[in-house]
Short mmCIF file of N, CA and C in Angstrom, two decimals:
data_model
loop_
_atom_site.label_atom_id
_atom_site.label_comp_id
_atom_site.label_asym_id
_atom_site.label_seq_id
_atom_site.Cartn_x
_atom_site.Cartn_y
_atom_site.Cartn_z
N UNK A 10 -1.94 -17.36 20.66
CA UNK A 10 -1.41 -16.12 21.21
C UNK A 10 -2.15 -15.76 22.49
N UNK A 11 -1.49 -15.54 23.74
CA UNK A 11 -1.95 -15.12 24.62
C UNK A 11 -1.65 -13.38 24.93
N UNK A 12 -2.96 -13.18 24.52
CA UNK A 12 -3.37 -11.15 24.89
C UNK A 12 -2.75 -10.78 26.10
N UNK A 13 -2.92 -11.57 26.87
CA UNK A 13 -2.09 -11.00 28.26
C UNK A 13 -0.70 -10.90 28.07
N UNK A 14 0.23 -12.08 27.34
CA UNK A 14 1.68 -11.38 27.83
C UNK A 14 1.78 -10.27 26.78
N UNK A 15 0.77 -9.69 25.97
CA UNK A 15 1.21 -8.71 25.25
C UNK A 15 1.51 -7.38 26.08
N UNK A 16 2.72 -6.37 25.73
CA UNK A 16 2.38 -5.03 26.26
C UNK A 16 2.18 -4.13 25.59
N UNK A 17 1.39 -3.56 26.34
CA UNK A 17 0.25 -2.33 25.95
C UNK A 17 1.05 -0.84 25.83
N UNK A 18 0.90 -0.06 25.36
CA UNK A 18 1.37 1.43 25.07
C UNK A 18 0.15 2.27 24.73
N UNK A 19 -0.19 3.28 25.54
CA UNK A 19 -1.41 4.19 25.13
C UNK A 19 -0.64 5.62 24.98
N UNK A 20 -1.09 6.07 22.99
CA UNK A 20 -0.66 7.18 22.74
C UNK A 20 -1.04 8.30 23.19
N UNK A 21 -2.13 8.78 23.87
CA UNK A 21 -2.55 9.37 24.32
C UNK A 21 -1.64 10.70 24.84
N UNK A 22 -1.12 11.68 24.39
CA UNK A 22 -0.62 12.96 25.39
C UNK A 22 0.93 12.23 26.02
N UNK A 23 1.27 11.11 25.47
CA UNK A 23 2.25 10.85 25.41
C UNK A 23 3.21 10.36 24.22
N UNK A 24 2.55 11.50 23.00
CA UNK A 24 2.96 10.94 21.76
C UNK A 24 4.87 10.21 22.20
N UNK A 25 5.76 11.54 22.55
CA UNK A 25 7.49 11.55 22.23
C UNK A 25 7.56 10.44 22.81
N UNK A 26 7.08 10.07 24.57
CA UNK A 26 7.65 8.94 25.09
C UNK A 26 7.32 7.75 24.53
N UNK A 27 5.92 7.57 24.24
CA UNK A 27 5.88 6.36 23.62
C UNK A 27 6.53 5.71 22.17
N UNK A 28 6.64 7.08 21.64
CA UNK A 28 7.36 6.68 20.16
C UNK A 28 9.12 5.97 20.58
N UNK A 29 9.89 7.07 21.42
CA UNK A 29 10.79 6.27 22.01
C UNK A 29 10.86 4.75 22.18
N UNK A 30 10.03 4.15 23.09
CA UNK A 30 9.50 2.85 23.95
C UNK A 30 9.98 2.15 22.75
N UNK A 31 8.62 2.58 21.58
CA UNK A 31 8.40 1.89 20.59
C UNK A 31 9.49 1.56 20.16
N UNK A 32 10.36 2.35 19.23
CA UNK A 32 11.62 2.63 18.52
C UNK A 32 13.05 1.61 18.89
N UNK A 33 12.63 1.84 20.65
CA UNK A 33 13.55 0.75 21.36
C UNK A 33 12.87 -0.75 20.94
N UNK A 34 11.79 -0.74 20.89
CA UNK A 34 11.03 -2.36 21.25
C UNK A 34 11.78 -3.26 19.85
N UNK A 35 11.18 -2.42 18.74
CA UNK A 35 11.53 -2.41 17.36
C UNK A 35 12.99 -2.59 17.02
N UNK A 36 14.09 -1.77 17.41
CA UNK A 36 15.55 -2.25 17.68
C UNK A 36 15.86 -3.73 18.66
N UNK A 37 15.02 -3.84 19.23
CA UNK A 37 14.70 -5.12 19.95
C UNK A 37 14.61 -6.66 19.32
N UNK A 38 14.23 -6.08 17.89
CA UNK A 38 13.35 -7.05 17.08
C UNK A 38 12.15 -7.86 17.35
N UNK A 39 11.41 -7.11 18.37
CA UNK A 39 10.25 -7.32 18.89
C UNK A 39 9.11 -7.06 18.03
N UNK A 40 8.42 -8.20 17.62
CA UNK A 40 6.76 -7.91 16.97
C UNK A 40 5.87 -7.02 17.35
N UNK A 41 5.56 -5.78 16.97
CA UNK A 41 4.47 -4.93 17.34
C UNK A 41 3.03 -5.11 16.78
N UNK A 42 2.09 -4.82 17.44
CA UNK A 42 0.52 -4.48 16.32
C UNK A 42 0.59 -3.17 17.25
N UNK A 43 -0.19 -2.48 15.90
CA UNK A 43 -0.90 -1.10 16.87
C UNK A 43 -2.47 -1.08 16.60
N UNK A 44 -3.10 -1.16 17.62
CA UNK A 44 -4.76 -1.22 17.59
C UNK A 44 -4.88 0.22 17.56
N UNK A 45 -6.09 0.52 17.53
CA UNK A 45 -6.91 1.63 17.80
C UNK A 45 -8.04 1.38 18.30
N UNK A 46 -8.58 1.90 19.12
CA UNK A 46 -9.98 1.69 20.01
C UNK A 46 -11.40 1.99 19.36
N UNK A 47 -11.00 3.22 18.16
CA UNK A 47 -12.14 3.53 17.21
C UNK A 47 -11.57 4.14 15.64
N UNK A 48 -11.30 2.97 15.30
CA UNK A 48 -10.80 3.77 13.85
C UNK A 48 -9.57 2.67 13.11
N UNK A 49 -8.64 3.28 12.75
CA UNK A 49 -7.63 2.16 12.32
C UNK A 49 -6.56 3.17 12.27
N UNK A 50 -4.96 2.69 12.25
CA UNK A 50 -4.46 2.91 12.76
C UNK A 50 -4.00 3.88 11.54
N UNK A 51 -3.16 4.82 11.55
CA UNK A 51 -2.75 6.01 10.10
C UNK A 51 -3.78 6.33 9.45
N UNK A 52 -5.04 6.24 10.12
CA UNK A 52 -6.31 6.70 9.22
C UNK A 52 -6.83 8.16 10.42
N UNK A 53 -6.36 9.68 10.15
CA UNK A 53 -6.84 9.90 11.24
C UNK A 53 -6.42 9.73 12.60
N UNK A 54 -5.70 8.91 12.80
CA UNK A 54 -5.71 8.76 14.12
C UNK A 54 -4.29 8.60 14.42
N UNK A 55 -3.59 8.90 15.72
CA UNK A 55 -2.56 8.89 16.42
C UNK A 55 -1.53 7.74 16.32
N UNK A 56 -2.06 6.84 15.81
CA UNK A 56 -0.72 5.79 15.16
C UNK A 56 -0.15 5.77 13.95
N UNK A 57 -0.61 6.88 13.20
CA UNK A 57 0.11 7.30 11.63
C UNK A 57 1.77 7.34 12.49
N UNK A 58 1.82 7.99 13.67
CA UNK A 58 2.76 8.51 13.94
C UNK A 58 4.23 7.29 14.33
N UNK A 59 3.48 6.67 15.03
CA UNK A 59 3.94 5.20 15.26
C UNK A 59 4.88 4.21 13.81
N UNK A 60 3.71 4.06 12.63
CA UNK A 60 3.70 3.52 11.76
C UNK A 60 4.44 4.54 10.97
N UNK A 61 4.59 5.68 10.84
CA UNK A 61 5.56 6.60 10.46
C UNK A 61 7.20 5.92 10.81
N UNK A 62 6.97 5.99 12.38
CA UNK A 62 8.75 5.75 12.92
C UNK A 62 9.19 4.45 12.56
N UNK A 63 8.01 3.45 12.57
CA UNK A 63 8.66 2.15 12.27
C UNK A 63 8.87 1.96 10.68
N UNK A 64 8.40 3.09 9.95
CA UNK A 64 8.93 2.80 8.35
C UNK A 64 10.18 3.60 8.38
N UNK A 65 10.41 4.98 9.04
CA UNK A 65 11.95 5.49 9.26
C UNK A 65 12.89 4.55 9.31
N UNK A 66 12.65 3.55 10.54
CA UNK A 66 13.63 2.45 11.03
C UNK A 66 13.36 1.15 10.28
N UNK A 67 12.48 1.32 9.12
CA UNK A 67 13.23 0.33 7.93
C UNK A 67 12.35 -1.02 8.69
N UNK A 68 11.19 -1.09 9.56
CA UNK A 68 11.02 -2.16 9.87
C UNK A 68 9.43 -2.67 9.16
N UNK A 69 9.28 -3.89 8.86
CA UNK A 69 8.69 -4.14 8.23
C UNK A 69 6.85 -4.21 8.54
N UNK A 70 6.14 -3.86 7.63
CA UNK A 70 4.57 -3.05 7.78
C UNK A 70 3.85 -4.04 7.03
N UNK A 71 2.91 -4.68 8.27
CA UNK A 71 2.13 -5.46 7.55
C UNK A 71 0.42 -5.25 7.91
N UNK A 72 -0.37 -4.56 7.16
CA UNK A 72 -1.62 -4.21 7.34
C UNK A 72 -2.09 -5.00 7.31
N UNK A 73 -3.62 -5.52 8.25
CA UNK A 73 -4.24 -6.78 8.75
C UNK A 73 -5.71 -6.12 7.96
N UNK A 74 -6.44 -6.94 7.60
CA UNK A 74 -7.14 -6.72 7.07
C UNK A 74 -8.55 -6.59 9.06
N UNK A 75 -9.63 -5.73 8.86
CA UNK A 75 -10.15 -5.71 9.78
C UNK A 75 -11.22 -4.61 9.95
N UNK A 76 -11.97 -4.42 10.94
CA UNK A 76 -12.84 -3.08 10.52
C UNK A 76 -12.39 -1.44 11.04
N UNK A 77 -12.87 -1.12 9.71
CA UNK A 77 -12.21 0.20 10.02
C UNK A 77 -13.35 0.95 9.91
N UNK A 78 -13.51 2.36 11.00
CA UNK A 78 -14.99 2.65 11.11
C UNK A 78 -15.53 3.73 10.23
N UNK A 79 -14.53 4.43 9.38
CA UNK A 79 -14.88 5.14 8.59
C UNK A 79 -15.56 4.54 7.30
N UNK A 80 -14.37 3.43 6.85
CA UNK A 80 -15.51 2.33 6.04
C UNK A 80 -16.43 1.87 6.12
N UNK A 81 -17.05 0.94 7.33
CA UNK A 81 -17.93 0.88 7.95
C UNK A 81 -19.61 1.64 7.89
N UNK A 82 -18.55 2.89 8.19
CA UNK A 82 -20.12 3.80 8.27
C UNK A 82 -20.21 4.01 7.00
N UNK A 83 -19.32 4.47 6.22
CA UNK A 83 -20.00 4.52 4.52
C UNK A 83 -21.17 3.33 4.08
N UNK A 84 -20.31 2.41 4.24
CA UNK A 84 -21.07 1.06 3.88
C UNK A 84 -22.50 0.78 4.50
N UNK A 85 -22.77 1.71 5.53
CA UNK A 85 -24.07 1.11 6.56
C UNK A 85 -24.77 2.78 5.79
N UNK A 86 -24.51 3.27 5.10
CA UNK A 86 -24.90 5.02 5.18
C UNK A 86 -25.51 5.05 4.18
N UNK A 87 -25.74 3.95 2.87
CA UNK A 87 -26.30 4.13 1.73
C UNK A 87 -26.28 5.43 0.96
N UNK A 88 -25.13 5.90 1.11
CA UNK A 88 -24.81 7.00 -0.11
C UNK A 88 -23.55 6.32 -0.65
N UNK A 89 -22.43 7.37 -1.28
CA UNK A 89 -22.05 6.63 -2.38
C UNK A 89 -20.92 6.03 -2.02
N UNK A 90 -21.03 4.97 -2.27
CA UNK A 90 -19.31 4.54 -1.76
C UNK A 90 -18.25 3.96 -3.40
N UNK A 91 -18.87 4.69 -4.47
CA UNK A 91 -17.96 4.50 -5.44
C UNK A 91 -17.16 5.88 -5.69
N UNK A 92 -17.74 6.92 -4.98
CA UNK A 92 -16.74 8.29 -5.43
C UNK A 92 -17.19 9.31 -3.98
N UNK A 93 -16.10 8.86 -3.27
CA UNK A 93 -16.42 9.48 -1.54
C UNK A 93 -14.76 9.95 -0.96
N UNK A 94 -14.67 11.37 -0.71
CA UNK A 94 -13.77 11.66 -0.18
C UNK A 94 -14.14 11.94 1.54
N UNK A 95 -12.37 11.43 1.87
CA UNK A 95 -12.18 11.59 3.41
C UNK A 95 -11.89 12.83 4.04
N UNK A 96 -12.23 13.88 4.98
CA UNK A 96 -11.19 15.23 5.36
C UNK A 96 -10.95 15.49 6.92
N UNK A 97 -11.02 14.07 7.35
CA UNK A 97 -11.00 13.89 8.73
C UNK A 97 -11.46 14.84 9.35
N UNK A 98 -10.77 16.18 9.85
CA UNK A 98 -11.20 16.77 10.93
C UNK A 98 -11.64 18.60 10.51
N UNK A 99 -13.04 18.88 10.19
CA UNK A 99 -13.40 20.07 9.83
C UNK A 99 -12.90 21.11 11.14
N UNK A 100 -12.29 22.36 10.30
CA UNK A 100 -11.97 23.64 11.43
C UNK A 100 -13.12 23.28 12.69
N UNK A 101 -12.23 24.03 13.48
CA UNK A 101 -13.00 23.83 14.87
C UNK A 101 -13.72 25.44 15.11
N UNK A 102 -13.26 26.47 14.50
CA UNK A 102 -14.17 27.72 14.55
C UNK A 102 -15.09 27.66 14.19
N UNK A 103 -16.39 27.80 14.59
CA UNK A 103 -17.90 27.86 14.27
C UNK A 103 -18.07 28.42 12.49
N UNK A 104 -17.29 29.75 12.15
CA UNK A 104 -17.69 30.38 11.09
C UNK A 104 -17.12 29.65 10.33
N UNK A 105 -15.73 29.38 10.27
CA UNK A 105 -14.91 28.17 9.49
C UNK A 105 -15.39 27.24 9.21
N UNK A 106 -15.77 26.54 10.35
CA UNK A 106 -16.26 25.24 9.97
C UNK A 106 -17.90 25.41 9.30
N UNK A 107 -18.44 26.42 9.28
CA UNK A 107 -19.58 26.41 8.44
C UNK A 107 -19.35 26.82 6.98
N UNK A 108 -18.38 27.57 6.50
CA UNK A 108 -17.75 27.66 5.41
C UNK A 108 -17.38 26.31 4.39
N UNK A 109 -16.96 25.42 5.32
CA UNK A 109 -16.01 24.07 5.05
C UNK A 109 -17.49 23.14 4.55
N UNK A 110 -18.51 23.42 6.03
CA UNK A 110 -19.26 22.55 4.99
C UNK A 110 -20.51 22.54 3.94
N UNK A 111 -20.34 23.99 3.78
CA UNK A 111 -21.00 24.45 2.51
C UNK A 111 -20.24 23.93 1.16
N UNK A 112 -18.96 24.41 1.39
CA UNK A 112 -18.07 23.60 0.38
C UNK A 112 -18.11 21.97 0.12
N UNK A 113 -18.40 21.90 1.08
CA UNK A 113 -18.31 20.37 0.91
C UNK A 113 -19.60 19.84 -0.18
N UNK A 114 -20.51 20.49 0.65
CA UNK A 114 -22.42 20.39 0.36
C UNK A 114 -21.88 20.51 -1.25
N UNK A 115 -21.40 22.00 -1.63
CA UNK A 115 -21.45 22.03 -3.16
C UNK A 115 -20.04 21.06 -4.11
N UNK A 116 -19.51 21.02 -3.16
CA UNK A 116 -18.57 19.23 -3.87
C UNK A 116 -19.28 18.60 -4.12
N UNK A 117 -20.11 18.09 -3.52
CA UNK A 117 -21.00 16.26 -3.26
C UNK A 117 -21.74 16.98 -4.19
N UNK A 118 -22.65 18.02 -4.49
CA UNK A 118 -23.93 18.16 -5.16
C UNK A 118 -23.40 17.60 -6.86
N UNK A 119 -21.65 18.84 -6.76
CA UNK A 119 -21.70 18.49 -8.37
C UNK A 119 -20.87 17.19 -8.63
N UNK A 120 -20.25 16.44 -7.68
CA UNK A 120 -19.59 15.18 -8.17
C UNK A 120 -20.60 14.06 -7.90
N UNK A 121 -21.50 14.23 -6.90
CA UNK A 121 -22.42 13.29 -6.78
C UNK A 121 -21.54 12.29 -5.36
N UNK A 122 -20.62 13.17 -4.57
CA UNK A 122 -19.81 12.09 -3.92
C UNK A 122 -20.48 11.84 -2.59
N UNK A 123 -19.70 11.73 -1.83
CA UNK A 123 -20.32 11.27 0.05
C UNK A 123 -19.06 11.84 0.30
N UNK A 124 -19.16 13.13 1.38
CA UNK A 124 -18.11 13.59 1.97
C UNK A 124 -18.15 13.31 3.43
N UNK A 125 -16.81 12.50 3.95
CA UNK A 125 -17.22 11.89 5.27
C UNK A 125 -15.87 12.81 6.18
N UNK A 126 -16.12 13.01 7.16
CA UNK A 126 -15.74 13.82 8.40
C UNK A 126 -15.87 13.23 9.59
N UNK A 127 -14.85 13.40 10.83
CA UNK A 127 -14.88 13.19 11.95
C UNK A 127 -14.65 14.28 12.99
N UNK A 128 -15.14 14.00 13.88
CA UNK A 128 -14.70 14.91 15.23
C UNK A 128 -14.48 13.89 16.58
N UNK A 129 -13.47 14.29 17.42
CA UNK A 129 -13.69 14.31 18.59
C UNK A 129 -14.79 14.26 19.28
N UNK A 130 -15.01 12.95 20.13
CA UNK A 130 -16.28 12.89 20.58
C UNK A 130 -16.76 14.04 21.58
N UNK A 131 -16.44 14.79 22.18
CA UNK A 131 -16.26 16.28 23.07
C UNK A 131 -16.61 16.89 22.14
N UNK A 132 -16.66 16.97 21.25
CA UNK A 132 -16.47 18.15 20.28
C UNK A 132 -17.81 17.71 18.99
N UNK A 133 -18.83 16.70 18.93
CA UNK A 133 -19.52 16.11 18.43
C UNK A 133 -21.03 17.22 17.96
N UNK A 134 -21.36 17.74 19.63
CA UNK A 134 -22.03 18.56 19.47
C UNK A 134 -22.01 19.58 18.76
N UNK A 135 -21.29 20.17 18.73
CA UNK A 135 -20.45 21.54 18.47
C UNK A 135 -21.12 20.83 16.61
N UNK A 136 -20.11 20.19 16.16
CA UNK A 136 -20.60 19.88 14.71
C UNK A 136 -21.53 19.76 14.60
N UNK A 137 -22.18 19.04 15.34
CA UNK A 137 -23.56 18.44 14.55
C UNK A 137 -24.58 19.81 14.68
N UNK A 138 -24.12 20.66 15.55
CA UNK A 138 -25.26 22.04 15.46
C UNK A 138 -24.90 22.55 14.21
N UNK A 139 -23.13 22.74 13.95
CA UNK A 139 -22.50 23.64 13.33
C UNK A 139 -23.34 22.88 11.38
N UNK A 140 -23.81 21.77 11.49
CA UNK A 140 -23.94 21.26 9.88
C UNK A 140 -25.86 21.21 10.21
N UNK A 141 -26.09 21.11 11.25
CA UNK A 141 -27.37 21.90 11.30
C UNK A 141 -28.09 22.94 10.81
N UNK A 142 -27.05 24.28 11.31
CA UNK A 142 -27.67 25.47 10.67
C UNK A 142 -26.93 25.42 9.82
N UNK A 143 -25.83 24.68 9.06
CA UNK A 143 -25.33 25.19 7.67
C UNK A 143 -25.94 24.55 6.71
N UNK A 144 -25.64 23.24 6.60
CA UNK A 144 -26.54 22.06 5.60
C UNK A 144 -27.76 22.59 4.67
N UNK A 145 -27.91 22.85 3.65
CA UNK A 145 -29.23 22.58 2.95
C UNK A 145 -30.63 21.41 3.58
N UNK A 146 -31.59 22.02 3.71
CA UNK A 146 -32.34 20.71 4.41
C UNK A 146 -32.59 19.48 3.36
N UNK A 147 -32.11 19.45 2.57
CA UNK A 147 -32.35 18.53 1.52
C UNK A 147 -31.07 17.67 1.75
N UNK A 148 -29.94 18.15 2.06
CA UNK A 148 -28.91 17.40 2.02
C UNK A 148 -28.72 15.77 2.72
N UNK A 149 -28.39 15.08 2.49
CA UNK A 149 -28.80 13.90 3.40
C UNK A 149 -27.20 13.93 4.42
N UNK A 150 -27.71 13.13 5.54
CA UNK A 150 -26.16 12.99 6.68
C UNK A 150 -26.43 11.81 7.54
N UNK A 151 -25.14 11.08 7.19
CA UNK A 151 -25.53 10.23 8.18
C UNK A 151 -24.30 10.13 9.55
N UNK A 152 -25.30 9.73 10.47
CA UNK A 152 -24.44 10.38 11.27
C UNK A 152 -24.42 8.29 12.36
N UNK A 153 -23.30 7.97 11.95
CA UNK A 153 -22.79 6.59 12.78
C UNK A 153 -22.00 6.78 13.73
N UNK A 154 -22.82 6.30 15.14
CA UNK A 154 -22.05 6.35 16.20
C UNK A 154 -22.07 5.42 16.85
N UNK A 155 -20.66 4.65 17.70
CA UNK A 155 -20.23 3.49 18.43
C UNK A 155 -19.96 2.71 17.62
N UNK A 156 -19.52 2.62 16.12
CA UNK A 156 -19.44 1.36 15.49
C UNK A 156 -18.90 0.36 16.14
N UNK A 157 -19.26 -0.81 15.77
CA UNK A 157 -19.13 -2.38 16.15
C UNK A 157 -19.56 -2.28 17.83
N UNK A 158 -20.12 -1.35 18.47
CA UNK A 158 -20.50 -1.53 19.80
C UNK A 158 -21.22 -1.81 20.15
N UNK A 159 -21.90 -1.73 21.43
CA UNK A 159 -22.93 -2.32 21.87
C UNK A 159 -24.32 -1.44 21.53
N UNK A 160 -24.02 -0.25 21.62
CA UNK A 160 -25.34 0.71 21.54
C UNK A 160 -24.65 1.52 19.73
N UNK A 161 -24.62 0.88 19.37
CA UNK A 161 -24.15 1.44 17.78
C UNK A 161 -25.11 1.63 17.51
N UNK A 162 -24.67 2.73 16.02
CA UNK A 162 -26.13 3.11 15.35
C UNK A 162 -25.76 4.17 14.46
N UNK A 163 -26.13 3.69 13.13
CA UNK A 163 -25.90 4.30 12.15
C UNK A 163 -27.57 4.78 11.47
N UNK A 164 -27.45 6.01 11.28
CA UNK A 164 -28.85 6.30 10.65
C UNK A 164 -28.30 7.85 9.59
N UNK A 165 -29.23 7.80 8.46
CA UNK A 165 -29.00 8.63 7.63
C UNK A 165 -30.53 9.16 7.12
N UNK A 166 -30.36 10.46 7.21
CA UNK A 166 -31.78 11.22 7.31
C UNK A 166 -31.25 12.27 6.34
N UNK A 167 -32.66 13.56 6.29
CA UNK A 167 -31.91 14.47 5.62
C UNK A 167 -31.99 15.66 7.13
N UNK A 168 -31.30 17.10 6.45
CA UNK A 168 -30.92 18.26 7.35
C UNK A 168 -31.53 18.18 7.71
N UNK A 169 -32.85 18.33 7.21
CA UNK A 169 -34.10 18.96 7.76
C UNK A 169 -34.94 17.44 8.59
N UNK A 170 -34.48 16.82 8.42
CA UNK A 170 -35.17 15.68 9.34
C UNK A 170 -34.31 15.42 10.85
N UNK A 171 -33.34 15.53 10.58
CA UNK A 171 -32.32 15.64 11.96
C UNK A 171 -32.90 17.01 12.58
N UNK A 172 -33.27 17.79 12.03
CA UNK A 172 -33.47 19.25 12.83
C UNK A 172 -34.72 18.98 13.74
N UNK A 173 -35.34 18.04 13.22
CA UNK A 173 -36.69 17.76 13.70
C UNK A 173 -36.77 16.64 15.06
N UNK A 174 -35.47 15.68 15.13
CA UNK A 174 -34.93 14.61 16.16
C UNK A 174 -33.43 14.93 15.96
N UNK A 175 -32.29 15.99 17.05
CA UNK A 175 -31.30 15.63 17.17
C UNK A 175 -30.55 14.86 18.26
N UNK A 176 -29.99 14.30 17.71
CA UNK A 176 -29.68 12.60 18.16
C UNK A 176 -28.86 13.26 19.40
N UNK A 177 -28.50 12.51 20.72
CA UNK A 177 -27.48 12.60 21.56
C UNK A 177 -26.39 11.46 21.19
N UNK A 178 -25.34 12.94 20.86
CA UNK A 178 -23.88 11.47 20.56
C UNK A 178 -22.62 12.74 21.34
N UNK A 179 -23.30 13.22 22.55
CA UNK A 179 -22.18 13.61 22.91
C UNK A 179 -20.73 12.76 23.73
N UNK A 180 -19.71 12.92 23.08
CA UNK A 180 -18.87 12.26 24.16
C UNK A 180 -18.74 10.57 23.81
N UNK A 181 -19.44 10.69 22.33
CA UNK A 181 -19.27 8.87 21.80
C UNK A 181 -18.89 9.51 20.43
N UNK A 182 -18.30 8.29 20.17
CA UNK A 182 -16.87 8.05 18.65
C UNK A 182 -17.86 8.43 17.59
N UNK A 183 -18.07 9.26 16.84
CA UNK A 183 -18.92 9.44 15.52
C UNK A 183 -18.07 9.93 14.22
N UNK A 184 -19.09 9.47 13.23
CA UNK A 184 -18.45 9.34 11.82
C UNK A 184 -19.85 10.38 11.34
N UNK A 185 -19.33 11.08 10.22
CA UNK A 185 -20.36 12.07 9.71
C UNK A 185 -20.01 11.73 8.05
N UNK A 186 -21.36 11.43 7.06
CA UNK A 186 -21.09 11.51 5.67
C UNK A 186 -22.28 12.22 5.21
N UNK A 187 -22.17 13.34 4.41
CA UNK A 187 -22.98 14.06 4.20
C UNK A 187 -22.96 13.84 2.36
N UNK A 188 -24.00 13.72 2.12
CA UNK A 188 -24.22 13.57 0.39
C UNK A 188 -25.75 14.48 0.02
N UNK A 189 -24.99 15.99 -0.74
CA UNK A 189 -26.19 16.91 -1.41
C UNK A 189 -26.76 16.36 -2.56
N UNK A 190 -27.67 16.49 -2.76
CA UNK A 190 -28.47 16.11 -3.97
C UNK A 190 -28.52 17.50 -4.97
#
């Protein structure tokens, strides 16, 4: 397979037109993949939408096995990966989202799980203050950023040890799993 004659479509702020493109390519009987740049594709991220239209239009879905970074970071995070829920994207209001992850804190304490979360890399800071002052300092978090990249880095500390070194991950792809004891 040559990558070059493939063509490219970026969802980006062009969800309607590109779904169109798509929809046509697909009536085409043209082979699609949909990548994602950090994540996998209906996980979270902007090609649920894609993979949505092409099951409307009856066309056939074949998941590739490959890395996906939410898995990933569980697996590198040494908390639990036998009973771990996903909630992709915590409120973006400061008070909200400190609400959300108190709740969370007292989920994980009494199921014993790993609650994993994402944000927008713009928006990275903002969380990582916001589970700063909320977090129990006992709570552990790990916080994986750039998976499979060049400057990757997954590390898991507790509240109170991040409060003491907070990491710069502004504006890079991060995964958050927080597990209370």
């Amino acid at each position: 397979m040559d990558i070059d004659s493939y063509r490219w479509f970026v969802i980006h702020k062009a969800e309607a037109e590109v779904k169109l493109e798509f929809l046509q390519q697909i009536k085409e009987g043209k082979k699609i993949a949909i990548l994602s740049e950090a994540g996998c594709p209906g996980i979270a991220d902007p090609g649920q939408m894609l993979v949505a239209a092409a099951q409307d239009a009856g066309a056939v879905i074949k998941p590739l096995v490959g890395p996906n970074s939410i898995l990933l970071a569980l697996m590198a995070s040494g908390m639990n990966g036998q009973h771990f829920q996903f909630h992709g994207y915590l409120p973006i209001d400061s008070a909200e989202r400190g609400r959300r992850i108190r709740e969370l804190e007292i989920i994980s304490r009494r199921d014993g799980s790993s609650q994993i979360f994402i944000e927008t890399p713009y928006r990275n800071i903002s969380l990582l203050e916001s589970l700063l002052k909320n977090g129990a300092p006992d709570t552990r978090l790990c916080i994986a950023v750039n998976l499979t990249g060049k400057s990757e880095s997954v590390l898991t500390k507790t509240i109170d040890s991040w409060r003491k070194t907070v990491p710069e991950i502004n504006k890079q792809p991060a995964i958050f799993i927080l597990q209370a004891s």
